[in-house]
PDB file of C-alpha atoms in Angstrom:
ATOM      1  CA  MET A  98     -24.262  10.741   8.266  1.00  0.00           C
ATOM      2  CA  ARG A  99     -20.850  10.393   9.862  1.00  0.00           C
ATOM      3  CA  ILE A 100     -18.344   8.690   7.549  1.00  0.00           C
ATOM      4  CA  THR A 101     -16.698   5.748   9.324  1.00  0.00           C
ATOM      5  CA  ALA A 102     -14.206   3.017   8.465  1.00  0.00           C
ATOM      6  CA  LEU A 103     -17.184   0.833   7.565  1.00  0.00           C
ATOM      7  CA  ALA A 104     -18.597   3.278   5.088  1.00  0.00           C
ATOM      8  CA  ARG A 105     -15.152   3.766   3.627  1.00  0.00           C
ATOM      9  CA  ILE A 106     -14.694   0.052   3.021  1.00  0.00           C
ATOM     10  CA  GLY A 107     -18.117  -0.229   1.490  1.00  0.00           C
ATOM     11  CA  CYS A 108     -18.225  -3.979   1.946  1.00  0.00           C
ATOM     12  CA  MET A 109     -21.273  -4.406   4.109  1.00  0.00           C
ATOM     13  CA  GLY A 110     -23.888  -1.975   2.910  1.00  0.00           C
ATOM     14  CA  ALA A 111     -22.599   1.055   4.836  1.00  0.00           C
ATOM     15  CA  PHE A 112     -24.003   1.474   8.295  1.00  0.00           C
ATOM     16  CA  CYS A 113     -25.210   4.886   9.361  1.00  0.00           C
ATOM     17  CA  VAL A 114     -23.285   5.240  12.600  1.00  0.00           C
ATOM     18  CA  LEU A 115     -24.884   7.270  15.376  1.00  0.00           C
ATOM     19  CA  CYS A 116     -23.134   6.486  18.596  1.00  0.00           C
ATOM     20  CA  ALA A 117     -21.454   3.695  20.615  1.00  0.00           C
ATOM     21  CA  VAL A 118     -23.450   2.113  23.417  1.00  0.00           C
ATOM     22  CA  ALA A 119     -22.484   0.289  26.570  1.00  0.00           C
ATOM     23  CA  SER A 120     -24.291  -2.866  27.638  1.00  0.00           C
ATOM     24  CA  PRO A 121     -24.050  -5.394  30.472  1.00  0.00           C
ATOM     25  CA  SER A 122     -21.398  -8.076  30.455  1.00  0.00           C
ATOM     26  CA  TRP A 123     -23.661 -10.918  31.527  1.00  0.00           C
ATOM     27  CA  ALA A 124     -24.966 -11.731  28.055  1.00  0.00           C
ATOM     28  CA  GLN A 125     -22.168 -14.144  27.259  1.00  0.00           C
ATOM     29  CA  ASP A 126     -22.743 -16.020  30.565  1.00  0.00           C
ATOM     30  CA  ASP A 127     -26.295 -16.684  29.490  1.00  0.00           C
ATOM     31  CA  ASP A 128     -25.144 -17.801  26.040  1.00  0.00           C
ATOM     32  CA  ALA A 129     -22.676 -20.209  27.539  1.00  0.00           C
ATOM     33  CA  GLN A 130     -25.407 -21.661  29.763  1.00  0.00           C
ATOM     34  CA  ASP A 131     -27.903 -22.234  26.935  1.00  0.00           C
ATOM     35  CA  ARG A 132     -25.202 -23.100  24.415  1.00  0.00           C
ATOM     36  CA  VAL A 133     -26.445 -20.867  21.560  1.00  0.00           C
ATOM     37  CA  LEU A 134     -24.281 -18.650  19.335  1.00  0.00           C
ATOM     38  CA  ARG A 135     -26.525 -15.816  18.196  1.00  0.00           C
ATOM     39  CA  VAL A 136     -25.240 -13.910  15.203  1.00  0.00           C
ATOM     40  CA  CYS A 137     -26.452 -10.704  13.499  1.00  0.00           C
ATOM     41  CA  GLN A 138     -26.285 -11.021   9.725  1.00  0.00           C
ATOM     42  CA  ASP A 139     -27.707  -9.621   6.485  1.00  0.00           C
ATOM     43  CA  PRO A 140     -29.998 -12.034   4.649  1.00  0.00           C
ATOM     44  CA  ASN A 141     -28.996 -10.925   1.212  1.00  0.00           C
ATOM     45  CA  ASN A 142     -25.349  -9.843   1.097  1.00  0.00           C
ATOM     46  CA  LEU A 143     -23.320 -12.361  -0.740  1.00  0.00           C
ATOM     47  CA  PRO A 144     -20.499 -13.273  -0.626  1.00  0.00           C
ATOM     48  CA  LEU A 145     -20.547 -12.346   3.044  1.00  0.00           C
ATOM     49  CA  SER A 146     -23.892 -13.609   4.279  1.00  0.00           C
ATOM     50  CA  ASN A 147     -27.187 -14.954   2.978  1.00  0.00           C
ATOM     51  CA  ARG A 148     -30.304 -16.433   4.533  1.00  0.00           C
ATOM     52  CA  ASP A 149     -29.508 -19.819   2.902  1.00  0.00           C
ATOM     53  CA  GLY A 150     -26.209 -20.045   4.779  1.00  0.00           C
ATOM     54  CA  SER A 151     -24.036 -19.876   1.620  1.00  0.00           C
ATOM     55  CA  GLY A 152     -21.974 -16.801   2.610  1.00  0.00           C
ATOM     56  CA  LEU A 153     -18.467 -16.646   3.861  1.00  0.00           C
ATOM     57  CA  GLU A 154     -19.521 -15.210   7.254  1.00  0.00           C
ATOM     58  CA  ASN A 155     -22.322 -17.828   7.470  1.00  0.00           C
ATOM     59  CA  ARG A 156     -19.771 -20.601   7.038  1.00  0.00           C
ATOM     60  CA  ILE A 157     -17.352 -19.126   9.653  1.00  0.00           C
ATOM     61  CA  ALA A 158     -20.155 -18.652  12.170  1.00  0.00           C
ATOM     62  CA  GLN A 159     -21.238 -22.287  11.643  1.00  0.00           C
ATOM     63  CA  LEU A 160     -17.637 -23.411  12.054  1.00  0.00           C
ATOM     64  CA  PHE A 161     -17.407 -21.579  15.393  1.00  0.00           C
ATOM     65  CA  ALA A 162     -20.724 -22.938  16.609  1.00  0.00           C
ATOM     66  CA  ASP A 163     -19.625 -26.454  15.703  1.00  0.00           C
ATOM     67  CA  LYS A 164     -16.328 -26.059  17.557  1.00  0.00           C
ATOM     68  CA  LEU A 165     -18.209 -24.799  20.628  1.00  0.00           C
ATOM     69  CA  GLY A 166     -20.780 -27.565  20.368  1.00  0.00           C
ATOM     70  CA  TRP A 167     -23.468 -24.843  20.389  1.00  0.00           C
ATOM     71  CA  LYS A 168     -26.543 -24.233  18.283  1.00  0.00           C
ATOM     72  CA  LEU A 169     -26.294 -21.402  15.750  1.00  0.00           C
ATOM     73  CA  GLU A 170     -29.137 -18.852  15.615  1.00  0.00           C
ATOM     74  CA  HIS A 171     -29.499 -15.774  13.370  1.00  0.00           C
ATOM     75  CA  THR A 172     -31.117 -12.421  13.525  1.00  0.00           C
ATOM     76  CA  TRP A 173     -31.530 -11.211   9.934  1.00  0.00           C
ATOM     77  CA  TYR A 174     -31.560  -7.541   9.051  1.00  0.00           C
ATOM     78  CA  PRO A 175     -30.204  -5.624   5.985  1.00  0.00           C
ATOM     79  CA  GLN A 176     -26.826  -4.094   6.681  1.00  0.00           C
ATOM     80  CA  ARG A 177     -27.758  -0.457   6.209  1.00  0.00           C
ATOM     81  CA  MET A 178     -28.937   2.370   8.399  1.00  0.00           C
ATOM     82  CA  GLY A 179     -30.290   0.891  11.679  1.00  0.00           C
ATOM     83  CA  PHE A 180     -28.508  -2.448  11.472  1.00  0.00           C
ATOM     84  CA  ILE A 181     -26.842  -2.281  14.847  1.00  0.00           C
ATOM     85  CA  ARG A 182     -29.868  -0.686  16.471  1.00  0.00           C
ATOM     86  CA  ASN A 183     -32.131  -3.466  15.211  1.00  0.00           C
ATOM     87  CA  THR A 184     -29.756  -6.333  15.914  1.00  0.00           C
ATOM     88  CA  LEU A 185     -26.843  -6.120  18.384  1.00  0.00           C
ATOM     89  CA  ARG A 186     -28.536  -3.422  20.458  1.00  0.00           C
ATOM     90  CA  ALA A 187     -32.151  -4.705  20.185  1.00  0.00           C
ATOM     91  CA  LYS A 188     -33.863  -6.782  22.835  1.00  0.00           C
ATOM     92  CA  LEU A 189     -36.534  -9.381  22.280  1.00  0.00           C
ATOM     93  CA  PRO A 190     -40.050  -8.169  23.139  1.00  0.00           C
ATOM     94  CA  ASP A 191     -40.850  -8.547  26.828  1.00  0.00           C
ATOM     95  CA  SER A 192     -37.349  -9.908  27.539  1.00  0.00           C
ATOM     96  CA  ASP A 193     -34.000  -8.706  28.750  1.00  0.00           C
ATOM     97  CA  ARG A 194     -32.275 -10.889  26.153  1.00  0.00           C
ATOM     98  CA  TYR A 195     -30.719  -9.277  23.135  1.00  0.00           C
ATOM     99  CA  LYS A 196     -31.708 -10.542  19.703  1.00  0.00           C
ATOM    100  CA  CYS A 197     -28.158 -11.419  18.779  1.00  0.00           C
ATOM    101  CA  ASP A 198     -24.619 -11.061  20.233  1.00  0.00           C
ATOM    102  CA  LEU A 199     -22.137 -11.203  17.427  1.00  0.00           C
ATOM    103  CA  VAL A 200     -21.694  -9.198  14.230  1.00  0.00           C
ATOM    104  CA  THR A 201     -19.538 -11.313  11.975  1.00  0.00           C
ATOM    105  CA  GLY A 202     -17.875  -8.709   9.772  1.00  0.00           C
ATOM    106  CA  VAL A 203     -16.707  -5.198  10.772  1.00  0.00           C
ATOM    107  CA  PRO A 204     -13.499  -3.262  10.100  1.00  0.00           C
ATOM    108  CA  VAL A 205     -10.881  -3.004  12.788  1.00  0.00           C
ATOM    109  CA  GLY A 206     -11.550   0.266  14.604  1.00  0.00           C
ATOM    110  CA  PHE A 207     -15.349  -0.133  14.404  1.00  0.00           C
ATOM    111  CA  ASP A 208     -16.705   1.884  17.308  1.00  0.00           C
ATOM    112  CA  MET A 209     -20.219   0.596  17.752  1.00  0.00           C
ATOM    113  CA  GLY A 210     -19.055  -2.585  19.389  1.00  0.00           C
ATOM    114  CA  LEU A 211     -16.157  -4.343  21.076  1.00  0.00           C
ATOM    115  CA  THR A 212     -14.111  -5.830  18.263  1.00  0.00           C
ATOM    116  CA  THR A 213     -12.232  -9.081  18.089  1.00  0.00           C
ATOM    117  CA  ARG A 214      -8.837  -9.702  16.546  1.00  0.00           C
ATOM    118  CA  PRO A 215      -8.987  -9.472  12.760  1.00  0.00           C
ATOM    119  CA  TYR A 216      -9.574 -12.723  10.891  1.00  0.00           C
ATOM    120  CA  TYR A 217      -8.650 -11.590   7.394  1.00  0.00           C
ATOM    121  CA  ARG A 218      -7.314  -8.610   5.513  1.00  0.00           C
ATOM    122  CA  SER A 219      -8.388  -7.752   1.938  1.00  0.00           C
ATOM    123  CA  THR A 220      -8.206  -4.943  -0.503  1.00  0.00           C
ATOM    124  CA  TYR A 221     -10.178  -3.110  -3.136  1.00  0.00           C
ATOM    125  CA  ALA A 222     -10.140  -4.539  -6.614  1.00  0.00           C
ATOM    126  CA  MET A 223     -11.267  -3.680 -10.121  1.00  0.00           C
ATOM    127  CA  ALA A 224     -12.917  -6.074 -12.542  1.00  0.00           C
ATOM    128  CA  TYR A 225     -13.631  -6.051 -16.226  1.00  0.00           C
ATOM    129  CA  VAL A 226     -15.009  -8.453 -18.821  1.00  0.00           C
ATOM    130  CA  LYS A 227     -12.312 -10.285 -20.713  1.00  0.00           C
ATOM    131  CA  GLY A 228     -12.132  -9.655 -24.425  1.00  0.00           C
ATOM    132  CA  HIS A 229     -13.635  -6.187 -24.263  1.00  0.00           C
ATOM    133  CA  GLY A 230     -10.435  -4.182 -24.927  1.00  0.00           C
ATOM    134  CA  LEU A 231      -8.916  -4.179 -21.458  1.00  0.00           C
ATOM    135  CA  ASP A 232      -7.034  -7.514 -21.453  1.00  0.00           C
ATOM    136  CA  ASP A 233      -3.691  -5.739 -21.114  1.00  0.00           C
ATOM    137  CA  VAL A 234      -4.789  -4.283 -17.770  1.00  0.00           C
ATOM    138  CA  HIS A 235      -3.096  -6.357 -15.044  1.00  0.00           C
ATOM    139  CA  THR A 236      -2.611  -3.596 -12.429  1.00  0.00           C
ATOM    140  CA  PRO A 237      -4.448  -0.357 -11.672  1.00  0.00           C
ATOM    141  CA  GLU A 238      -1.523   1.501 -13.184  1.00  0.00           C
ATOM    142  CA  ASP A 239      -2.082  -0.270 -16.482  1.00  0.00           C
ATOM    143  CA  LEU A 240      -5.553   1.302 -16.718  1.00  0.00           C
ATOM    144  CA  LEU A 241      -3.935   4.754 -16.397  1.00  0.00           C
ATOM    145  CA  LYS A 242      -1.582   3.938 -19.264  1.00  0.00           C
ATOM    146  CA  LEU A 243      -4.447   3.530 -21.803  1.00  0.00           C
ATOM    147  CA  ASP A 244      -4.516   6.266 -24.445  1.00  0.00           C
ATOM    148  CA  VAL A 245      -6.513   9.330 -23.445  1.00  0.00           C
ATOM    149  CA  ALA A 246      -9.464   8.662 -25.787  1.00  0.00           C
ATOM    150  CA  ARG A 247      -9.901   5.106 -24.457  1.00  0.00           C
ATOM    151  CA  ARG A 248      -9.732   6.298 -20.850  1.00  0.00           C
ATOM    152  CA  LYS A 249     -12.296   9.042 -21.462  1.00  0.00           C
ATOM    153  CA  ALA A 250     -14.670   6.498 -22.979  1.00  0.00           C
ATOM    154  CA  LEU A 251     -14.642   4.215 -19.945  1.00  0.00           C
ATOM    155  CA  ARG A 252     -17.700   3.812 -17.754  1.00  0.00           C
ATOM    156  CA  ILE A 253     -16.361   2.959 -14.265  1.00  0.00           C
ATOM    157  CA  GLY A 254     -18.758   1.819 -11.573  1.00  0.00           C
ATOM    158  CA  ALA A 255     -17.887   2.824  -8.010  1.00  0.00           C
ATOM    159  CA  PHE A 256     -19.718   3.228  -4.721  1.00  0.00           C
ATOM    160  CA  ILE A 257     -19.676   6.757  -3.288  1.00  0.00           C
ATOM    161  CA  ARG A 258     -17.676   7.520  -0.163  1.00  0.00           C
ATOM    162  CA  THR A 259     -15.208   4.683  -0.782  1.00  0.00           C
ATOM    163  CA  PRO A 260     -11.493   4.548  -1.709  1.00  0.00           C
ATOM    164  CA  ALA A 261     -12.544   3.841  -5.275  1.00  0.00           C
ATOM    165  CA  VAL A 262     -13.760   7.442  -5.595  1.00  0.00           C
ATOM    166  CA  ASP A 263     -10.515   8.773  -4.111  1.00  0.00           C
ATOM    167  CA  TRP A 264      -8.530   6.797  -6.686  1.00  0.00           C
ATOM    168  CA  LEU A 265     -10.678   8.126  -9.541  1.00  0.00           C
ATOM    169  CA  LEU A 266     -10.308  11.698  -8.292  1.00  0.00           C
ATOM    170  CA  GLN A 267      -6.552  11.322  -7.882  1.00  0.00           C
ATOM    171  CA  HIS A 268      -6.121  10.108 -11.404  1.00  0.00           C
ATOM    172  CA  GLY A 269      -8.501  12.429 -13.215  1.00  0.00           C
ATOM    173  CA  LEU A 270     -11.127   9.770 -13.967  1.00  0.00           C
ATOM    174  CA  ILE A 271     -14.027  11.089 -11.878  1.00  0.00           C
ATOM    175  CA  ASP A 272     -15.967  12.122 -15.021  1.00  0.00           C
ATOM    176  CA  GLN A 273     -15.921   8.499 -16.053  1.00  0.00           C
ATOM    177  CA  MET A 274     -17.438   7.368 -12.800  1.00  0.00           C
ATOM    178  CA  VAL A 275     -20.927   5.832 -12.682  1.00  0.00           C
ATOM    179  CA  PRO A 276     -21.871   6.371  -9.012  1.00  0.00           C
ATOM    180  CA  TYR A 277     -23.663   3.758  -6.886  1.00  0.00           C
ATOM    181  CA  GLN A 278     -25.111   4.045  -3.387  1.00  0.00           C
ATOM    182  CA  HIS A 279     -24.901   1.248  -0.767  1.00  0.00           C
ATOM    183  CA  GLN A 280     -28.234   2.091   0.806  1.00  0.00           C
ATOM    184  CA  SER A 281     -30.854   1.712  -1.899  1.00  0.00           C
ATOM    185  CA  GLY A 282     -33.736   1.155   0.495  1.00  0.00           C
ATOM    186  CA  ASP A 283     -34.618  -2.072  -1.338  1.00  0.00           C
ATOM    187  CA  PRO A 284     -33.656  -5.087   0.732  1.00  0.00           C
ATOM    188  CA  GLU A 285     -33.763  -7.270  -2.425  1.00  0.00           C
ATOM    189  CA  GLN A 286     -30.845  -5.339  -3.903  1.00  0.00           C
ATOM    190  CA  TYR A 287     -27.273  -6.376  -3.065  1.00  0.00           C
ATOM    191  CA  THR A 288     -23.930  -4.782  -3.540  1.00  0.00           C
ATOM    192  CA  GLY A 289     -22.675  -7.374  -5.959  1.00  0.00           C
ATOM    193  CA  GLU A 290     -25.295  -6.492  -8.550  1.00  0.00           C
ATOM    194  CA  VAL A 291     -22.896  -3.878  -9.926  1.00  0.00           C
ATOM    195  CA  VAL A 292     -20.678  -6.848 -11.080  1.00  0.00           C
ATOM    196  CA  ASP A 293     -23.303  -9.554 -11.445  1.00  0.00           C
ATOM    197  CA  HIS A 294     -25.582  -7.455 -13.595  1.00  0.00           C
ATOM    198  CA  ASP A 295     -24.214  -4.069 -14.735  1.00  0.00           C
ATOM    199  CA  LEU A 296     -20.699  -5.157 -15.605  1.00  0.00           C
ATOM    200  CA  ALA A 297     -21.860  -8.464 -17.095  1.00  0.00           C
ATOM    201  CA  ASP A 298     -24.528  -6.767 -19.165  1.00  0.00           C
ATOM    202  CA  GLY A 299     -22.159  -4.217 -20.653  1.00  0.00           C
ATOM    203  CA  LYS A 300     -23.565  -1.141 -18.823  1.00  0.00           C
ATOM    204  CA  LEU A 301     -20.083  -0.656 -17.307  1.00  0.00           C
ATOM    205  CA  ASP A 302     -16.563  -1.256 -18.578  1.00  0.00           C
ATOM    206  CA  VAL A 303     -14.890  -1.446 -15.152  1.00  0.00           C
ATOM    207  CA  VAL A 304     -16.082  -1.901 -11.597  1.00  0.00           C
ATOM    208  CA  ILE A 305     -13.988  -0.817  -8.564  1.00  0.00           C
ATOM    209  CA  ALA A 306     -15.250  -2.068  -5.224  1.00  0.00           C
ATOM    210  CA  TRP A 307     -14.386  -4.093  -2.121  1.00  0.00           C
ATOM    211  CA  GLY A 308     -12.272  -7.025  -3.253  1.00  0.00           C
ATOM    212  CA  PRO A 309     -14.231  -9.930  -1.728  1.00  0.00           C
ATOM    213  CA  ILE A 310     -17.401  -8.750  -3.498  1.00  0.00           C
ATOM    214  CA  VAL A 311     -15.750  -8.100  -6.822  1.00  0.00           C
ATOM    215  CA  ALA A 312     -13.876 -11.426  -6.783  1.00  0.00           C
ATOM    216  CA  TYR A 313     -16.808 -13.527  -5.761  1.00  0.00           C
ATOM    217  CA  PHE A 314     -19.151 -12.334  -8.483  1.00  0.00           C
ATOM    218  CA  ALA A 315     -16.362 -12.351 -11.086  1.00  0.00           C
ATOM    219  CA  GLN A 316     -15.688 -15.951 -10.052  1.00  0.00           C
ATOM    220  CA  HIS A 317     -19.371 -16.825 -10.622  1.00  0.00           C
ATOM    221  CA  ALA A 318     -19.714 -14.928 -13.879  1.00  0.00           C
ATOM    222  CA  LYS A 319     -21.413 -16.677 -16.776  1.00  0.00           C
ATOM    223  CA  PRO A 320     -19.041 -18.430 -19.295  1.00  0.00           C
ATOM    224  CA  GLU A 321     -19.938 -15.915 -21.999  1.00  0.00           C
ATOM    225  CA  THR A 322     -18.772 -13.020 -19.812  1.00  0.00           C
ATOM    226  CA  PRO A 323     -15.525 -14.214 -18.160  1.00  0.00           C
ATOM    227  CA  MET A 324     -14.092 -11.499 -15.838  1.00  0.00           C
ATOM    228  CA  VAL A 325     -10.629 -10.474 -14.774  1.00  0.00           C
ATOM    229  CA  VAL A 326     -10.008  -9.242 -11.190  1.00  0.00           C
ATOM    230  CA  VAL A 327      -7.212  -6.788 -10.488  1.00  0.00           C
ATOM    231  CA  PRO A 328      -6.538  -6.194  -6.811  1.00  0.00           C
ATOM    232  CA  PHE A 329      -5.166  -2.842  -5.615  1.00  0.00           C
ATOM    233  CA  PRO A 330      -1.710  -3.075  -4.064  1.00  0.00           C
ATOM    234  CA  PRO A 331      -0.582  -0.804  -1.227  1.00  0.00           C
ATOM    235  CA  ASP A 332      -0.307   2.790  -2.471  1.00  0.00           C
ATOM    236  CA  ALA A 333       2.723   4.951  -1.652  1.00  0.00           C
ATOM    237  CA  SER A 334       0.638   8.090  -2.209  1.00  0.00           C
ATOM    238  CA  GLY A 335      -1.169   7.615   1.073  1.00  0.00           C
ATOM    239  CA  LEU A 336      -4.455   6.320  -0.255  1.00  0.00           C
ATOM    240  CA  ARG A 337      -5.610   3.199   1.562  1.00  0.00           C
ATOM    241  CA  TYR A 338      -7.324   0.345  -0.201  1.00  0.00           C
ATOM    242  CA  ASP A 339      -6.727  -2.594   2.211  1.00  0.00           C
ATOM    243  CA  PHE A 340      -8.570  -3.208   5.512  1.00  0.00           C
ATOM    244  CA  GLU A 341      -8.558  -5.809   8.261  1.00  0.00           C
ATOM    245  CA  ILE A 342     -11.874  -7.398   9.080  1.00  0.00           C
ATOM    246  CA  ALA A 343     -12.875  -8.477  12.550  1.00  0.00           C
ATOM    247  CA  MET A 344     -16.111  -9.388  14.425  1.00  0.00           C
ATOM    248  CA  ALA A 345     -17.902  -7.359  17.081  1.00  0.00           C
ATOM    249  CA  VAL A 346     -19.870  -7.900  20.254  1.00  0.00           C
ATOM    250  CA  ARG A 347     -21.613  -5.369  22.500  1.00  0.00           C
ATOM    251  CA  HIS A 348     -19.441  -3.063  24.471  1.00  0.00           C
ATOM    252  CA  GLY A 349     -18.815  -4.671  27.831  1.00  0.00           C
ATOM    253  CA  ASP A 350     -19.179  -8.266  26.689  1.00  0.00           C
ATOM    254  CA  LYS A 351     -15.518  -9.121  27.010  1.00  0.00           C
ATOM    255  CA  ALA A 352     -16.208 -12.768  27.778  1.00  0.00           C
ATOM    256  CA  LEU A 353     -17.767 -13.411  24.397  1.00  0.00           C
ATOM    257  CA  ARG A 354     -15.142 -11.298  22.615  1.00  0.00           C
ATOM    258  CA  ASP A 355     -12.380 -13.358  24.230  1.00  0.00           C
ATOM    259  CA  ARG A 356     -14.112 -16.570  23.291  1.00  0.00           C
ATOM    260  CA  ILE A 357     -14.421 -15.501  19.688  1.00  0.00           C
ATOM    261  CA  ASP A 358     -10.779 -14.310  19.712  1.00  0.00           C
ATOM    262  CA  SER A 359      -9.733 -17.776  20.780  1.00  0.00           C
ATOM    263  CA  LEU A 360     -11.837 -19.407  17.990  1.00  0.00           C
ATOM    264  CA  ILE A 361     -10.342 -17.106  15.385  1.00  0.00           C
ATOM    265  CA  GLY A 362      -6.881 -18.070  16.618  1.00  0.00           C
ATOM    266  CA  SER A 363      -7.598 -21.845  16.557  1.00  0.00           C
ATOM    267  CA  SER A 364      -9.446 -21.719  13.216  1.00  0.00           C
ATOM    268  CA  GLN A 365      -6.817 -20.116  11.003  1.00  0.00           C
ATOM    269  CA  PRO A 366      -6.434 -23.097   8.615  1.00  0.00           C
ATOM    270  CA  GLU A 367     -10.195 -23.400   8.091  1.00  0.00           C
ATOM    271  CA  ILE A 368     -10.645 -19.671   7.681  1.00  0.00           C
ATOM    272  CA  ALA A 369      -7.784 -19.497   5.179  1.00  0.00           C
ATOM    273  CA  ALA A 370      -9.398 -22.344   3.168  1.00  0.00           C
ATOM    274  CA  LEU A 371     -12.712 -20.534   3.119  1.00  0.00           C
ATOM    275  CA  LEU A 372     -11.107 -17.310   1.939  1.00  0.00           C
ATOM    276  CA  ARG A 373      -9.541 -19.227  -0.954  1.00  0.00           C
ATOM    277  CA  GLU A 374     -12.833 -20.897  -1.748  1.00  0.00           C
ATOM    278  CA  TYR A 375     -14.578 -17.537  -1.981  1.00  0.00           C
ATOM    279  CA  GLY A 376     -11.787 -15.994  -4.015  1.00  0.00           C
ATOM    280  CA  VAL A 377     -11.033 -13.274  -1.473  1.00  0.00           C
ATOM    281  CA  PRO A 378      -7.990 -11.180  -2.493  1.00  0.00           C
ATOM    282  CA  SER A 379      -5.906 -11.639   0.594  1.00  0.00           C
ATOM    283  CA  VAL A 380      -3.311  -9.244   1.986  1.00  0.00           C
ATOM    284  CA  PRO A 381      -0.879 -10.307   4.737  1.00  0.00           C
ATOM    285  CA  MET A 382      -2.144  -9.379   8.167  1.00  0.00           C
ATOM    286  CA  GLN A 383      -0.536  -6.523  10.069  1.00  0.00           C
ATOM    287  CA  PRO A 384       1.847  -7.713  12.814  1.00  0.00           C
ATOM    288  CA  ASP A 385       0.462  -7.368  16.332  1.00  0.00           C
TER     289      ASP A 385
END
């Protein structure tokens, strides 16, 4: 499996990227005529998307559809190996129409589609349960200042092939890592379980993962297990923890890409409010 920016971020279930594909540019013209915004989303990937419409990307897609005065339709598929092949690149049976036309969350630089301008930038974060001996940890550096015996006793959950692993390697904590894989093969499992279950239940002392996921499930933790979220700041050592998130259409569908770009630009106040509502650790966007 080729490691891409998406796999490095680890925020969407890690696609298995095979190749980019070109497609005709008439798809958006048809969409404009029938006034339907067709999005490709994961049905069980909170805080980003969920079949019940409660995810951040669900809400933004609905916002865009409302502004266009269009109907919103979904194609649901778990965001793991085969996601793009079975959604953005898949046609309906006995039809030339694609199942969906817009993937609502990809990293800038994603090469399996034509990307929009970014609509937010976030960073990795760590989380721990308050009152369990880590309350003095307010930055990642604070964790490194713990005495050696305490550090060696930590159980730190992290997803493989992500910046979290790089950080643990750099600071001699790889032996404390409890590894997780994004692609479990079980569509009922979700990335946030590492916080929602394993951290809350005491199986882990610390979780390091994509900030929007960590922050959302920490925000929704039970009162008896209050959690603290510690975002990673920019790192002078060259390790990267922050990423800009965009949307993607099929290669060649510039008309839809431009329409979504315009909506992202005109919806900045609403998007910012949603990011705050979901507790997303925000990093200032890179200048154009």
